Coordinates of C-alpha atoms in Angstrom, one line a residue:
M1 CA 8.5 16.6 -17.3
N2 CA 8.7 20.0 -18.8
T3 CA 5.1 21.4 -19.0
L4 CA 5.8 23.3 -22.1
L5 CA 6.9 20.0 -23.6
I6 CA 3.7 18.2 -22.6
A7 CA 1.5 21.0 -23.8
S8 CA 3.2 21.2 -27.2
Y9 CA 3.0 17.4 -27.8
L10 CA -0.9 17.5 -26.8
V11 CA -1.3 20.6 -29.5
A12 CA 0.3 18.4 -32.0
A13 CA -1.7 15.1 -30.9
L14 CA -4.8 16.7 -30.6
G15 CA -5.1 19.5 -33.1
C16 CA -4.5 17.3 -36.2
S17 CA -8.2 17.8 -37.3
K18 CA -11.5 19.5 -36.4
D19 CA -13.1 16.1 -35.7
K20 CA -10.1 15.4 -33.0
E21 CA -10.6 19.0 -31.4
S22 CA -14.3 18.4 -31.0
A23 CA -14.2 14.8 -29.9
P24 CA -15.4 14.4 -26.1
T25 CA -13.2 13.4 -23.3
N26 CA -13.4 9.7 -22.8
G27 CA -12.7 10.1 -19.0
L28 CA -9.7 10.6 -16.8
P29 CA -6.8 8.3 -17.4
A30 CA -6.7 5.7 -14.6
Q31 CA -5.0 2.5 -13.6
L32 CA -1.5 3.6 -14.9
T33 CA 1.0 0.9 -14.7
I34 CA 4.6 0.5 -16.3
A35 CA 6.9 -2.3 -16.8
A36 CA 10.4 -2.7 -18.0
D37 CA 12.2 -5.5 -20.1
I38 CA 16.0 -4.8 -19.4
S39 CA 18.6 -6.3 -21.7
T40 CA 21.5 -8.3 -20.1
D41 CA 23.9 -8.3 -22.7
G42 CA 25.6 -5.0 -21.6
T43 CA 23.9 -2.5 -24.3
G44 CA 21.9 -0.6 -21.9
L45 CA 18.8 -1.3 -24.0
V46 CA 15.3 -1.2 -22.1
K47 CA 11.8 -2.1 -23.3
F48 CA 9.0 -0.1 -21.8
K49 CA 5.5 -0.8 -21.8
A50 CA 3.2 1.6 -20.1
S51 CA -0.8 1.4 -20.1
A52 CA -3.6 3.1 -18.6
K53 CA -7.4 3.2 -19.0
N54 CA -8.7 6.1 -21.1
A55 CA -5.2 6.9 -22.3
T56 CA -4.3 8.4 -25.8
A57 CA -0.7 9.4 -25.0
Y58 CA 2.2 8.7 -22.6
F59 CA 5.1 11.0 -21.3
F60 CA 8.2 9.3 -20.2
E61 CA 11.1 10.7 -18.2
F62 CA 13.7 8.2 -18.3
G63 CA 15.8 9.4 -15.1
N64 CA 18.9 10.6 -17.2
G65 CA 17.5 13.8 -18.4
I66 CA 16.0 12.6 -21.6
T67 CA 12.2 12.7 -21.8
Q68 CA 9.9 11.3 -24.7
A69 CA 6.3 11.1 -25.8
D70 CA 4.6 8.3 -27.2
E71 CA 1.1 7.3 -28.1
D72 CA 0.9 3.8 -27.6
G73 CA 3.0 3.6 -24.4
E74 CA 5.5 1.1 -25.9
L75 CA 9.0 2.5 -26.8
E76 CA 12.7 1.5 -26.2
H77 CA 15.6 3.6 -24.6
T78 CA 19.0 3.0 -24.7
Y79 CA 21.1 3.9 -21.4
S80 CA 24.7 4.4 -20.6
T81 CA 26.3 1.2 -19.0
T82 CA 28.9 3.3 -17.2
G83 CA 29.0 5.1 -14.0
N84 CA 25.8 5.0 -12.2
N85 CA 23.4 2.1 -13.6
L86 CA 20.4 3.0 -11.4
Y87 CA 17.7 5.2 -13.2
V88 CA 14.2 6.3 -11.6
V89 CA 11.7 6.1 -14.7
T90 CA 8.6 8.5 -14.4
V91 CA 5.7 8.1 -16.5
K92 CA 2.4 9.9 -16.9
A93 CA -0.7 9.5 -19.2
S94 CA -3.1 11.6 -20.8
N95 CA -6.6 11.3 -22.3
S96 CA -7.7 13.1 -25.4
A97 CA -8.7 16.1 -23.5
G98 CA -5.2 16.5 -22.1
E99 CA -6.0 15.5 -18.9
L100 CA -3.0 13.8 -16.9
T101 CA -2.5 11.0 -14.5
K102 CA -0.6 11.3 -11.4
S103 CA 2.9 10.0 -12.2
T104 CA 4.0 6.3 -11.7
Q105 CA 7.7 5.1 -11.2
I106 CA 9.8 2.4 -11.8
R107 CA 13.3 1.6 -10.9
V108 CA 15.7 0.6 -13.6
N109 CA 19.2 -1.2 -13.1
V110 CA 20.9 -1.4 -16.3
A111 CA 23.3 -4.3 -16.5
S112 CA 26.9 -3.0 -16.7
N113 CA 29.5 -4.2 -19.3
E114 CA 32.3 -3.1 -17.3
P115 CA 35.2 -5.4 -17.8
G116 CA 35.8 -7.7 -14.6
L117 CA 32.2 -8.1 -13.5
V118 CA 32.0 -11.9 -13.0
W119 CA 28.6 -12.4 -11.1
S120 CA 26.0 -9.9 -10.0
D121 CA 22.0 -9.8 -9.4
E122 CA 20.5 -6.7 -10.4
F123 CA 17.0 -7.8 -9.2
N124 CA 15.3 -6.7 -12.3
S125 CA 12.7 -9.6 -12.5
N126 CA 9.6 -9.1 -10.2
G127 CA 8.6 -11.9 -8.1
A128 CA 10.6 -14.4 -6.3
P129 CA 14.5 -14.0 -6.2
D130 CA 16.4 -15.8 -8.9
P131 CA 16.3 -19.4 -8.1
S132 CA 19.6 -20.0 -10.2
K133 CA 21.3 -17.6 -7.8
W134 CA 19.7 -17.9 -4.3
D135 CA 18.4 -20.6 -2.1
Y136 CA 16.7 -20.1 1.5
N137 CA 17.5 -21.1 5.0
I138 CA 14.1 -22.1 6.4
G139 CA 13.1 -22.3 10.3
T140 CA 14.8 -21.1 13.2
G141 CA 17.9 -23.2 13.1
D142 CA 19.8 -24.2 16.2
N143 CA 18.6 -21.9 19.1
G144 CA 17.6 -19.3 16.8
W145 CA 20.7 -19.8 14.6
G146 CA 23.0 -19.8 17.5
N147 CA 22.2 -16.2 18.5
Q148 CA 18.9 -16.6 20.2
E149 CA 17.3 -14.8 17.4
L150 CA 13.5 -14.6 17.4
Q151 CA 12.4 -14.8 13.8
Y152 CA 11.3 -17.9 11.7
Y153 CA 12.8 -17.7 8.3
T154 CA 10.5 -18.2 5.4
N155 CA 10.6 -18.1 1.4
R156 CA 7.1 -16.3 1.3
A157 CA 6.5 -13.5 -0.9
E158 CA 5.4 -11.8 2.2
N159 CA 9.2 -12.0 3.7
V160 CA 11.0 -11.9 0.3
V161 CA 10.2 -10.5 -2.9
V162 CA 11.7 -8.4 -6.0
N163 CA 9.6 -5.6 -7.0
N164 CA 10.5 -2.8 -9.2
G165 CA 14.3 -3.6 -9.3
V166 CA 14.8 -3.8 -5.6
L167 CA 15.2 -7.1 -3.6
R168 CA 13.1 -6.7 -0.3
I169 CA 13.7 -8.8 2.8
T170 CA 10.8 -8.1 5.2
A171 CA 10.8 -8.9 8.9
K172 CA 7.4 -8.9 10.3
K173 CA 5.7 -9.2 13.6
E174 CA 3.5 -12.2 13.4
N175 CA 2.9 -15.4 15.2
Y176 CA 4.1 -18.1 12.8
N177 CA 5.1 -21.8 13.7
G178 CA 5.9 -20.9 17.2
S179 CA 7.9 -17.9 16.6
A180 CA 6.6 -14.1 17.1
Y181 CA 8.5 -12.6 14.1
T182 CA 9.1 -13.9 10.3
S183 CA 11.8 -12.9 7.8
A184 CA 13.8 -14.4 5.2
R185 CA 17.2 -15.5 4.8
L186 CA 18.9 -16.0 1.2
L187 CA 22.2 -17.8 0.7
S188 CA 24.1 -18.5 -2.6
K189 CA 25.5 -21.8 -1.4
G190 CA 25.7 -24.4 -4.1
K191 CA 24.9 -21.6 -6.6
F192 CA 27.7 -19.1 -6.5
T193 CA 31.1 -18.8 -4.4
M194 CA 34.1 -16.7 -4.8
K195 CA 37.8 -16.2 -3.7
Y196 CA 39.4 -12.9 -4.0
G197 CA 37.9 -9.8 -5.9
R198 CA 35.6 -6.9 -5.3
V199 CA 32.0 -7.1 -4.1
E200 CA 29.6 -4.0 -4.3
V201 CA 26.1 -3.9 -2.8
S202 CA 23.6 -1.1 -2.9
A203 CA 21.2 -1.2 0.2
K204 CA 18.8 0.5 2.5
M205 CA 18.5 -0.7 6.0
P206 CA 15.3 -1.4 7.9
E207 CA 14.1 0.6 10.9
G208 CA 13.2 -0.6 14.4
V209 CA 14.9 -1.4 17.4
G210 CA 15.6 -5.1 17.4
T211 CA 16.1 -5.2 13.4
W212 CA 19.5 -7.0 12.6
P213 CA 20.0 -6.8 8.9
A214 CA 23.3 -8.4 7.4
I215 CA 25.1 -8.8 4.0
W216 CA 27.9 -11.5 4.9
M217 CA 29.6 -14.7 3.7
L218 CA 30.5 -18.2 4.9
G219 CA 33.4 -20.3 4.0
A220 CA 32.1 -22.8 1.5
N221 CA 33.9 -25.5 3.4
I222 CA 31.6 -25.1 6.4
D223 CA 29.8 -28.5 6.3
Q224 CA 33.5 -30.1 6.5
V225 CA 35.1 -27.9 9.3
S226 CA 32.2 -26.0 10.9
W227 CA 32.0 -22.6 12.1
P228 CA 34.3 -20.6 13.1
A229 CA 37.0 -22.7 11.3
C230 CA 35.5 -21.7 7.9
G231 CA 35.5 -18.1 8.3
E232 CA 32.9 -15.4 8.2
I233 CA 33.1 -12.0 6.6
D234 CA 30.3 -9.5 7.5
I235 CA 30.6 -6.9 4.7
M236 CA 27.8 -5.1 6.5
E237 CA 25.6 -5.3 9.6
H238 CA 23.4 -2.9 11.3
L239 CA 21.3 -2.6 14.5
G240 CA 18.1 -0.8 14.9
R241 CA 19.1 -0.1 18.3
D242 CA 22.3 1.9 17.1
Q243 CA 21.0 3.6 14.3
N244 CA 23.3 4.5 11.5
N245 CA 26.3 2.8 12.9
I246 CA 27.8 0.3 10.2
Y247 CA 29.7 -2.6 11.4
G248 CA 32.2 -4.6 9.4
T249 CA 33.4 -7.8 11.0
F250 CA 35.7 -11.0 10.5
H251 CA 35.2 -14.2 12.6
Y252 CA 37.8 -17.0 12.8
P253 CA 39.1 -19.2 15.4
G254 CA 40.3 -17.2 18.3
R255 CA 38.4 -14.1 17.2
F256 CA 34.7 -14.9 17.0
G257 CA 31.4 -14.0 18.7
G258 CA 32.0 -11.3 20.9
N259 CA 35.8 -11.4 20.3
A260 CA 35.3 -11.1 16.8
D261 CA 37.7 -8.8 14.5
G262 CA 35.9 -5.7 13.3
G263 CA 35.2 -2.0 13.3
T264 CA 32.3 0.4 12.6
R265 CA 31.6 3.4 10.4
R266 CA 28.8 6.0 11.2
I267 CA 27.1 7.2 8.3
E268 CA 23.8 9.2 8.0
N269 CA 20.4 8.3 6.6
A270 CA 21.3 4.4 6.6
S271 CA 17.2 3.6 6.7
T272 CA 16.2 6.2 4.2
Q273 CA 18.8 6.1 1.5
F274 CA 20.8 3.7 -0.4
H275 CA 24.3 3.4 0.4
T276 CA 27.1 1.2 -1.2
Y277 CA 28.8 -1.5 1.0
S278 CA 31.6 -3.0 -0.5
M279 CA 34.6 -5.3 0.0
E280 CA 38.2 -5.6 -1.5
W281 CA 39.4 -9.1 -0.9
R282 CA 43.2 -9.9 -1.6
A283 CA 45.4 -12.7 -0.6
D284 CA 47.3 -10.3 1.8
K285 CA 44.7 -7.9 2.8
I286 CA 40.5 -7.7 3.3
Q287 CA 39.1 -4.3 3.4
L288 CA 35.4 -3.5 4.2
F289 CA 33.8 -0.1 3.0
V290 CA 30.5 2.0 3.1
D291 CA 30.3 4.6 0.5
G292 CA 34.2 4.3 0.0
L293 CA 35.0 4.9 3.6
L294 CA 37.1 2.2 5.3
I295 CA 35.1 0.4 8.1
H296 CA 37.6 -2.2 8.8
S297 CA 40.6 -4.2 7.5
L298 CA 42.2 -7.5 8.0
N299 CA 45.9 -8.4 7.2
N300 CA 45.2 -11.8 5.2
S301 CA 47.5 -14.7 5.4
A302 CA 47.6 -18.4 5.9
A303 CA 47.1 -18.0 9.5
V304 CA 43.3 -17.1 8.9
P305 CA 40.7 -19.0 6.7
F306 CA 40.2 -16.3 4.1
N307 CA 42.0 -18.0 1.1
H308 CA 39.2 -20.2 0.0
D309 CA 35.8 -19.8 -1.6
F310 CA 33.1 -18.1 0.2
F311 CA 29.1 -18.0 -0.5
F312 CA 26.9 -15.0 0.3
I313 CA 24.0 -14.5 2.7
L314 CA 21.5 -11.7 2.8
N315 CA 19.0 -11.8 5.8
V316 CA 17.3 -9.6 8.5
A317 CA 17.3 -11.1 12.0
M318 CA 15.0 -10.3 14.9
G319 CA 16.3 -9.8 18.4
G320 CA 19.1 -12.1 19.5
N321 CA 22.6 -11.5 21.4
F322 CA 23.8 -8.9 19.4
S323 CA 20.6 -7.1 18.3
G324 CA 19.0 -6.9 21.9
P325 CA 15.4 -6.7 22.7
V326 CA 12.8 -5.8 20.0
D327 CA 10.6 -2.8 20.4
P328 CA 7.1 -3.9 21.4
A329 CA 5.7 -1.3 18.7
F330 CA 7.6 -2.8 16.0
T331 CA 5.5 -4.3 13.2
S332 CA 7.4 -4.7 10.0
S333 CA 10.2 -3.3 8.2
S334 CA 12.5 -4.1 5.0
L335 CA 16.1 -4.5 4.1
E336 CA 16.1 -3.3 0.4
I337 CA 18.9 -4.4 -1.9
D338 CA 19.2 -2.5 -5.3
Y339 CA 22.0 -4.8 -6.4
I340 CA 24.9 -7.1 -5.6
R341 CA 28.0 -7.5 -8.0
V342 CA 31.2 -9.2 -8.0
Y343 CA 34.4 -8.1 -9.8
E344 CA 37.6 -10.0 -10.4

């Protein structure tokens, strides 16, 4: 925030009377927190509430070049719902002597009213993921979910939580129910499926050799026809042993496992910055992208099982046939997802 702006506000707020000028300081501001109540009606309205011990004024930077001062820490701000809908909001608190706290931040994802948006999760509510949108796989599955993976999937907050506008799926090294690692695997099965359209996911990869995060889809008829007959679309996979190389892959009869139909695209800062992973799915073609760069495409037809409903899966696996051995020094790391959006 502009120092002159803060100073000017403090002069106005503290210099109104001789009594206020001579009032003693009530201690340094402390325990600063900020919360955001984000409207889902497409208007871009966000209600902020900041609080701190010994605070008499608050100073907001809304992440879009606009700043505002407020005495009680409760205010509203309306964002644009076009273009980039992610904003990092910074707040500081001041006491009556003008002494400032260190800044605190919160990430705000403003729901888009863009035509064609049919389903999304902006991960704006802290705590467990939205139960109306996500369920969990629990345990180890068959032979480590068929890939000799080493993790035990849970629904504990230690492994999966939404905080400050981001979903975090955390793989941890710990002994748990006979496994050496824990993680989480979310799925929209029974809650949301799609056929054709565009998918966008903003995500940041975990770090560490042995990590295997994935954003992927399975055919909703898997219980009837099994895998790979149901089809599998791996919108994004990343391997800690192959840092910054993004995999996009299709699995179907005749092309699955080590013979899958896929490609790769190398990027920078996969584990330190958010990137956009997307899919364009039509009756004649499916294309997978990272930051708008093509990873791989498939000519869709009746000969492959990609013309029916699919559901989403978000997970971080550890080890396994594809990922390989885990670094013994690994302790924990998270796949962070800012949003997932589906357009017609």
